[in-house]
Coordinates of C-alpha atoms in Angstrom, one line a residue:
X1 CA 22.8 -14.9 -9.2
X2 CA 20.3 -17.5 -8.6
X3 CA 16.6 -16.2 -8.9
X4 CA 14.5 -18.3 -6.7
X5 CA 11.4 -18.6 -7.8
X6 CA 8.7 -19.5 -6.2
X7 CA 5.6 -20.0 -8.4
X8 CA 8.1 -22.7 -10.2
X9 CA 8.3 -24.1 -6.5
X10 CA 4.6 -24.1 -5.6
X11 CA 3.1 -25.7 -8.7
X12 CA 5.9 -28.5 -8.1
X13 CA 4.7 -28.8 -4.6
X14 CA 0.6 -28.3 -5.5
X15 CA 1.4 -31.2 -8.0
X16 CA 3.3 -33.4 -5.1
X17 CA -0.4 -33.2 -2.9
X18 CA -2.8 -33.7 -5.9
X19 CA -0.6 -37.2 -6.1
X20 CA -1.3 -37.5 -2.7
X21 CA -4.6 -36.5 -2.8
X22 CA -5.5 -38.8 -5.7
X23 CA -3.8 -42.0 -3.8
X24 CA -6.3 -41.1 -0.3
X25 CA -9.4 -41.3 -3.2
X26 CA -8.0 -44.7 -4.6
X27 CA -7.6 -46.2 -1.1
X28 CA -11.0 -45.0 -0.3
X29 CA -9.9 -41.9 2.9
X30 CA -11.1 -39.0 3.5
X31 CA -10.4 -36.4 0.9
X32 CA -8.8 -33.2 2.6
X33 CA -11.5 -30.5 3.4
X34 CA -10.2 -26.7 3.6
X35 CA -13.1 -24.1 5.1
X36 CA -12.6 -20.3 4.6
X37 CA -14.8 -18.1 6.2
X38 CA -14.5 -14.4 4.7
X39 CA -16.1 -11.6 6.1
X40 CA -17.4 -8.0 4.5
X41 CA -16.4 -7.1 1.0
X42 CA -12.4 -6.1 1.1
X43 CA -11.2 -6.5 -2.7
X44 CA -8.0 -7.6 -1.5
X45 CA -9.5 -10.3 0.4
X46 CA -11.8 -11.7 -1.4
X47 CA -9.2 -12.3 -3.9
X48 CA -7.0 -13.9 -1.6
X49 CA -10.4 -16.2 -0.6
X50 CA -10.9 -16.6 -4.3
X51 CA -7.5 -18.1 -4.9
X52 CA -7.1 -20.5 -1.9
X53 CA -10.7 -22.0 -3.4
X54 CA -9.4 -22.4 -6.5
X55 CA -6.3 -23.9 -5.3
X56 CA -7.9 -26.6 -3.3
X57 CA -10.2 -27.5 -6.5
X58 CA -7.1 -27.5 -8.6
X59 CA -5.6 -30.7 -6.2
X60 CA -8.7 -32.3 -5.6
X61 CA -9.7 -30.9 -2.5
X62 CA -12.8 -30.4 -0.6
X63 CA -13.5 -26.7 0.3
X64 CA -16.4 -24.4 1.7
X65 CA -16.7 -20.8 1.9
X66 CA -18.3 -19.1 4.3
X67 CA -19.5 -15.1 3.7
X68 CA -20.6 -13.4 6.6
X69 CA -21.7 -9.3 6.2
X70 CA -19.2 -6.7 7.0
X71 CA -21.9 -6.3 9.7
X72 CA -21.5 -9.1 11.5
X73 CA -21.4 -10.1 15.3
X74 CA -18.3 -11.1 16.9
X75 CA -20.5 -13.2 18.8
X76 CA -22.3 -14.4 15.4
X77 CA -18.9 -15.1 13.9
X78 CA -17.3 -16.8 17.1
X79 CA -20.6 -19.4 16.8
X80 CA -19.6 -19.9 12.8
X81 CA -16.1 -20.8 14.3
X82 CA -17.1 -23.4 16.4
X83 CA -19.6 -24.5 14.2
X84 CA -16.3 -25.2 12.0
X85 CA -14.7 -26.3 14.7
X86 CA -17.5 -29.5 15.6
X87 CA -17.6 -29.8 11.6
X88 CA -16.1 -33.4 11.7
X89 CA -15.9 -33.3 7.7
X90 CA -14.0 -30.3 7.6
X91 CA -10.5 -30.2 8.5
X92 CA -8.6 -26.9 8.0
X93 CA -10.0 -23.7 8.9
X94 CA -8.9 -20.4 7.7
X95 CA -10.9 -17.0 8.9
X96 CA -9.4 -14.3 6.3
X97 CA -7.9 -11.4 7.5
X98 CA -8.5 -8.3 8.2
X99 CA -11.3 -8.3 10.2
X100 CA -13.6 -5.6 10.8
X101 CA -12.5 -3.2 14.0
X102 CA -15.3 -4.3 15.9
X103 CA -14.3 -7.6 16.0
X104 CA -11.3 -9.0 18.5
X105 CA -8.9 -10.7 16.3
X106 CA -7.2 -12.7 19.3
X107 CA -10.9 -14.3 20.4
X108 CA -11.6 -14.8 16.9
X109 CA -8.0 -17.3 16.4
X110 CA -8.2 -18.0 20.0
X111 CA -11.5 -20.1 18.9
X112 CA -10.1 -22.0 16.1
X113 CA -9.4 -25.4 17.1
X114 CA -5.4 -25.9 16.8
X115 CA -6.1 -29.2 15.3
X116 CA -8.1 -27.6 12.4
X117 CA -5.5 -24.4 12.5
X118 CA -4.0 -24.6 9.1
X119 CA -2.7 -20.5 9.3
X120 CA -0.6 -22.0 12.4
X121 CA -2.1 -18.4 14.2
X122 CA -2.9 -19.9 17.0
X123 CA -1.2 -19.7 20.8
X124 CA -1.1 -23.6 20.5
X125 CA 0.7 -24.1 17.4
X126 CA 2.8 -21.1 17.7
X127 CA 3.9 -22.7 21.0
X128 CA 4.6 -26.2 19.5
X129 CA 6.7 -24.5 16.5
X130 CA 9.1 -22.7 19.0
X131 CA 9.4 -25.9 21.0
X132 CA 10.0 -27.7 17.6
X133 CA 7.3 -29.6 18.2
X134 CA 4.7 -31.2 14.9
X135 CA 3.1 -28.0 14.8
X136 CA 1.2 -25.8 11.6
X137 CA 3.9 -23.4 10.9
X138 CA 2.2 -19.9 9.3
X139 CA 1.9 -20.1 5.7
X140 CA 4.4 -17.3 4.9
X141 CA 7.6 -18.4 6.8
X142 CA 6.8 -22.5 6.1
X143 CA 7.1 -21.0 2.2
X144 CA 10.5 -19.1 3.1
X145 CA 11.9 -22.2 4.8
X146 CA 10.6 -24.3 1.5
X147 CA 12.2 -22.1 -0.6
X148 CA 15.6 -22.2 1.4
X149 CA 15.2 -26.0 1.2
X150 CA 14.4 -26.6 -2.4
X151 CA 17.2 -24.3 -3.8
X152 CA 20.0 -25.8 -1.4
X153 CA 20.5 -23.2 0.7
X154 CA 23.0 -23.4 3.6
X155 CA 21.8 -21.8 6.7
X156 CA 24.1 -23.7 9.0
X157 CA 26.2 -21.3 10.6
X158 CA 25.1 -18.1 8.9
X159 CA 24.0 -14.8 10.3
X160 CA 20.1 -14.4 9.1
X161 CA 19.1 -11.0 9.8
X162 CA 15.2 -10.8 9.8
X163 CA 13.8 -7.4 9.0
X164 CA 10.1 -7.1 10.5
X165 CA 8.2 -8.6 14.2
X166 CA 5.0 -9.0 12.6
X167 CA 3.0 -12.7 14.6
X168 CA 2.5 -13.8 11.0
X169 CA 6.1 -12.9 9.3
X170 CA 9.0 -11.7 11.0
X171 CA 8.7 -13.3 14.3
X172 CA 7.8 -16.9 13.5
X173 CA 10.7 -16.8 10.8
X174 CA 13.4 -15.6 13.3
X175 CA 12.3 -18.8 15.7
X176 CA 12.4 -21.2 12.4
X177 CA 15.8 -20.1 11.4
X178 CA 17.3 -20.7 14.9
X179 CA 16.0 -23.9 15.4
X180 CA 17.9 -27.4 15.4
X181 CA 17.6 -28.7 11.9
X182 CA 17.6 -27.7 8.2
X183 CA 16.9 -25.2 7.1
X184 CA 17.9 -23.7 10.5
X185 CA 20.9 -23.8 12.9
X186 CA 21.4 -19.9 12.1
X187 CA 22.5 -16.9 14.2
X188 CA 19.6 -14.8 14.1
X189 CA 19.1 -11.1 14.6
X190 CA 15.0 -9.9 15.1
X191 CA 15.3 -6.1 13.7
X192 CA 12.7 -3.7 13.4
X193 CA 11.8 0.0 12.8
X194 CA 12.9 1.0 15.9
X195 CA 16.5 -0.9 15.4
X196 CA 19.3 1.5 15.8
X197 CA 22.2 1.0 13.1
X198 CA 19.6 -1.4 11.4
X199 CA 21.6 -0.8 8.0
X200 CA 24.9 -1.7 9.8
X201 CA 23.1 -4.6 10.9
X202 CA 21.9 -5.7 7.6
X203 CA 25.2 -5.4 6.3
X204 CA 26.4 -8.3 8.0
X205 CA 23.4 -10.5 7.0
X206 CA 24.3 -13.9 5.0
X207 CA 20.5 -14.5 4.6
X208 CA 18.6 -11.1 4.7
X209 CA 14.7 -11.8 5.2
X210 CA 12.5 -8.7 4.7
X211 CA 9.2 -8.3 5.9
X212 CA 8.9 -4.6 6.8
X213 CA 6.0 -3.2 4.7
X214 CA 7.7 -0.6 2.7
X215 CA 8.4 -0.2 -0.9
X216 CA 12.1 -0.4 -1.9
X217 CA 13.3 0.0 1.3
X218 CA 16.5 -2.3 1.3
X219 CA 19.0 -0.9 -1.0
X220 CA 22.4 -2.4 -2.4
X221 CA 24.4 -0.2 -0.1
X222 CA 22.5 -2.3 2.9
X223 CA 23.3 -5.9 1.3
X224 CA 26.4 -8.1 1.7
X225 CA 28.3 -8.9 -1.6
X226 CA 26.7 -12.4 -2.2
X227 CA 24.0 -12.9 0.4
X228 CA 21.0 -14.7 0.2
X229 CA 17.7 -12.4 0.0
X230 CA 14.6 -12.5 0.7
X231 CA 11.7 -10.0 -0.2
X232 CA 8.3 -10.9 1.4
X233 CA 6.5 -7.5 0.7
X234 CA 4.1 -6.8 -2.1
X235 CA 2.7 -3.0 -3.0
X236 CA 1.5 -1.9 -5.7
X237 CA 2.9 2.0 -7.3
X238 CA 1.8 3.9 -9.6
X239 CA 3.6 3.3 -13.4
X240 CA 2.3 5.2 -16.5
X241 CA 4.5 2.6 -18.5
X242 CA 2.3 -0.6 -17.9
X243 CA -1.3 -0.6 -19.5
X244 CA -2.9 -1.0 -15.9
X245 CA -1.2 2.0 -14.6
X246 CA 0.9 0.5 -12.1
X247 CA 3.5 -2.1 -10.9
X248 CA 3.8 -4.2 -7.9
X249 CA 7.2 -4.0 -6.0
X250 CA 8.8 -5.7 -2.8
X251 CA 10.5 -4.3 0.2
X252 CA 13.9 -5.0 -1.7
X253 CA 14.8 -2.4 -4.8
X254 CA 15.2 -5.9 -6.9
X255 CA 17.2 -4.5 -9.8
X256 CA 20.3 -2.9 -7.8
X257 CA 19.9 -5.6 -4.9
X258 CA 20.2 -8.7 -6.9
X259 CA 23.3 -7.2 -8.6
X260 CA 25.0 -8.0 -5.1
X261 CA 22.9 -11.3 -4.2
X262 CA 24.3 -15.2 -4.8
X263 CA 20.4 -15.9 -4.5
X264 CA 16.9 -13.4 -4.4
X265 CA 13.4 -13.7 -4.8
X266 CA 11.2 -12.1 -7.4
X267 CA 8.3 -9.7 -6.8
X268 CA 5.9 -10.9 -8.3
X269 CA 6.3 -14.4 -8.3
X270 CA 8.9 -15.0 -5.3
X271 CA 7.2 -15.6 -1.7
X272 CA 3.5 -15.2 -2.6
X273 CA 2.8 -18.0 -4.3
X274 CA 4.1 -20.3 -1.5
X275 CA 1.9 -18.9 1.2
X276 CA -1.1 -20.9 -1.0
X277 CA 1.3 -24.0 -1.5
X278 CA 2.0 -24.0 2.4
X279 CA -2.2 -23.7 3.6
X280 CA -2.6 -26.4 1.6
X281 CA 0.5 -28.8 2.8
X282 CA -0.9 -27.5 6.2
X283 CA -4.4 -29.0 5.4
X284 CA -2.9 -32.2 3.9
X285 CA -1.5 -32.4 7.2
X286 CA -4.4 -31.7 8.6
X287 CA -6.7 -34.3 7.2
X288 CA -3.9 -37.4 7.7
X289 CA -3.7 -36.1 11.6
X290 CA 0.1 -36.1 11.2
X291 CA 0.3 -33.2 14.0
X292 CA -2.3 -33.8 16.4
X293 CA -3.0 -37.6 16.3

């Protein structure tokens, strides 16, 4: 059983653009410029906001972060958006999510300049990656397809099952895996929790993608005897065992699942790290116009 392991895989590709970065500063361009703009106080968030910064100063990028009260406007925050947008210094542009109810989600990434679109949320570049066009894919399934790439993995022909719609997972992955190319070329089959038989289904999975949102809630009995899977949730349970009281988990139950697998991901240390890798290819991008140009 292979472990794939993606915090391995994302320092190797964080090194691979600090190179990059460091030859645009000896040939005198424009270092890469990543703008987060994070609004009200979620914990979860602000971690998340936290490490992307960190992550751009790590590689030697540029990066501004914008806090706006949990109070705030949508019209207030659609004017820091296109403020962003006009921002000819800046070229990625991230608004963190969640946002607060009151605020429309859809006018909020319908705003965001593709060009500066490094989540790859908006209609444009959605568009352009089912077309298989240049495009910035979302950061979650460009890390799955990264994965699938650096550890070899034949998709060619294979049945990929894809557990989860979600715009930001489950979808986008089920369009990248079909497409003409590597990794891609795979039958695909979109389920979800309204999918009758959805364990039957599973069953017959070569690569088994789960991004459903539950804890633990693929078990060997729904896994084919050496498929390829891959776990993209993250909760965390209570365990009296660790010192901090609890664990964090996937949607997969790892132990009896990877007895089955040829290749899993981890959680920790699996998917997650690459969604940070992936914004920050996505800026990289961004800043040497290699999608819009």
């Amino acid at each position: 059983m292979i472990l794939i392991d993606g915090k391995k895989t994302s320092a190797e590709i964080k090194s691979e653009i600090a190179a990059r970065v460091a030859e645009i500063k000896q040939e005198g361009g424009k270092v890469p410029h990543l703008a987060a703009v994070l609004v009200g106080n979620d914990g979860a968030s602000q971690t998340y906001v936290g490490a992307k910064v960190k992550a751009c100063h790590e590689i030697g990028f540029e990066s501004t972060l914008v806090r706006l009260e949990e109070t705030v406007s949508e019209e207030e925050l659609l004017k820091v958006v296109e403020d962003i947008n006009e921002n000819p210094d800046i070229d990625g542009l991230i608004v963190q999510l969640p946002l607060p109810k009151h605020i429309s989600v859809e006018k909020v990434t319908d705003k965001i300049k593709p060009e500066k679109d490094v989540d790859g949320f908006t209609p444009a570049n959605v568009g352009r990656m089912a077309l298989n066009w240049p495009a910035y894919v979302a950061a979650t399934p460009y890390g799955i397809v990264e994965l699938l790439k650096r550890y070899n993995i034949e998709t060619s022909g294979k049945h990929c099952v894809v557990i989860g719609r979600s715009h930001i997972v489950g979808s986008p992955m089920s369009i990248l895996m079909a497409r003409n190319g590597y990794p891609g070329n795979a039958t695909v089959t979109l389920t979800h929790s309204r999918t009758q038989n959805l364990k039957e289904i599973a069953q017959t999975a070569d690569i088994l993608i789960v991004a459903l949102g539950k804890p633990h809630f693929v078990t060997a009995d729904m896994v084919k005897e050496g498929a390829v899977v891959i776990d993209v949730g993250i909760h965390r349970i209570e365990d009296a065992s660790k010192k901090s009281g609890f664990r964090l988990v996937g949607d997969v139950q790892f132990e009896e699942v990877s007895a089955k697998a040829s290749a899993i991901t981890p959680v920790p240390g699996g998917v997650g790290p690459m969604t940070i890798a992936s914004l920050l290819y996505n800026t990289l991008l961004a800043a040497e116009k290699k999608v819009y140009n």
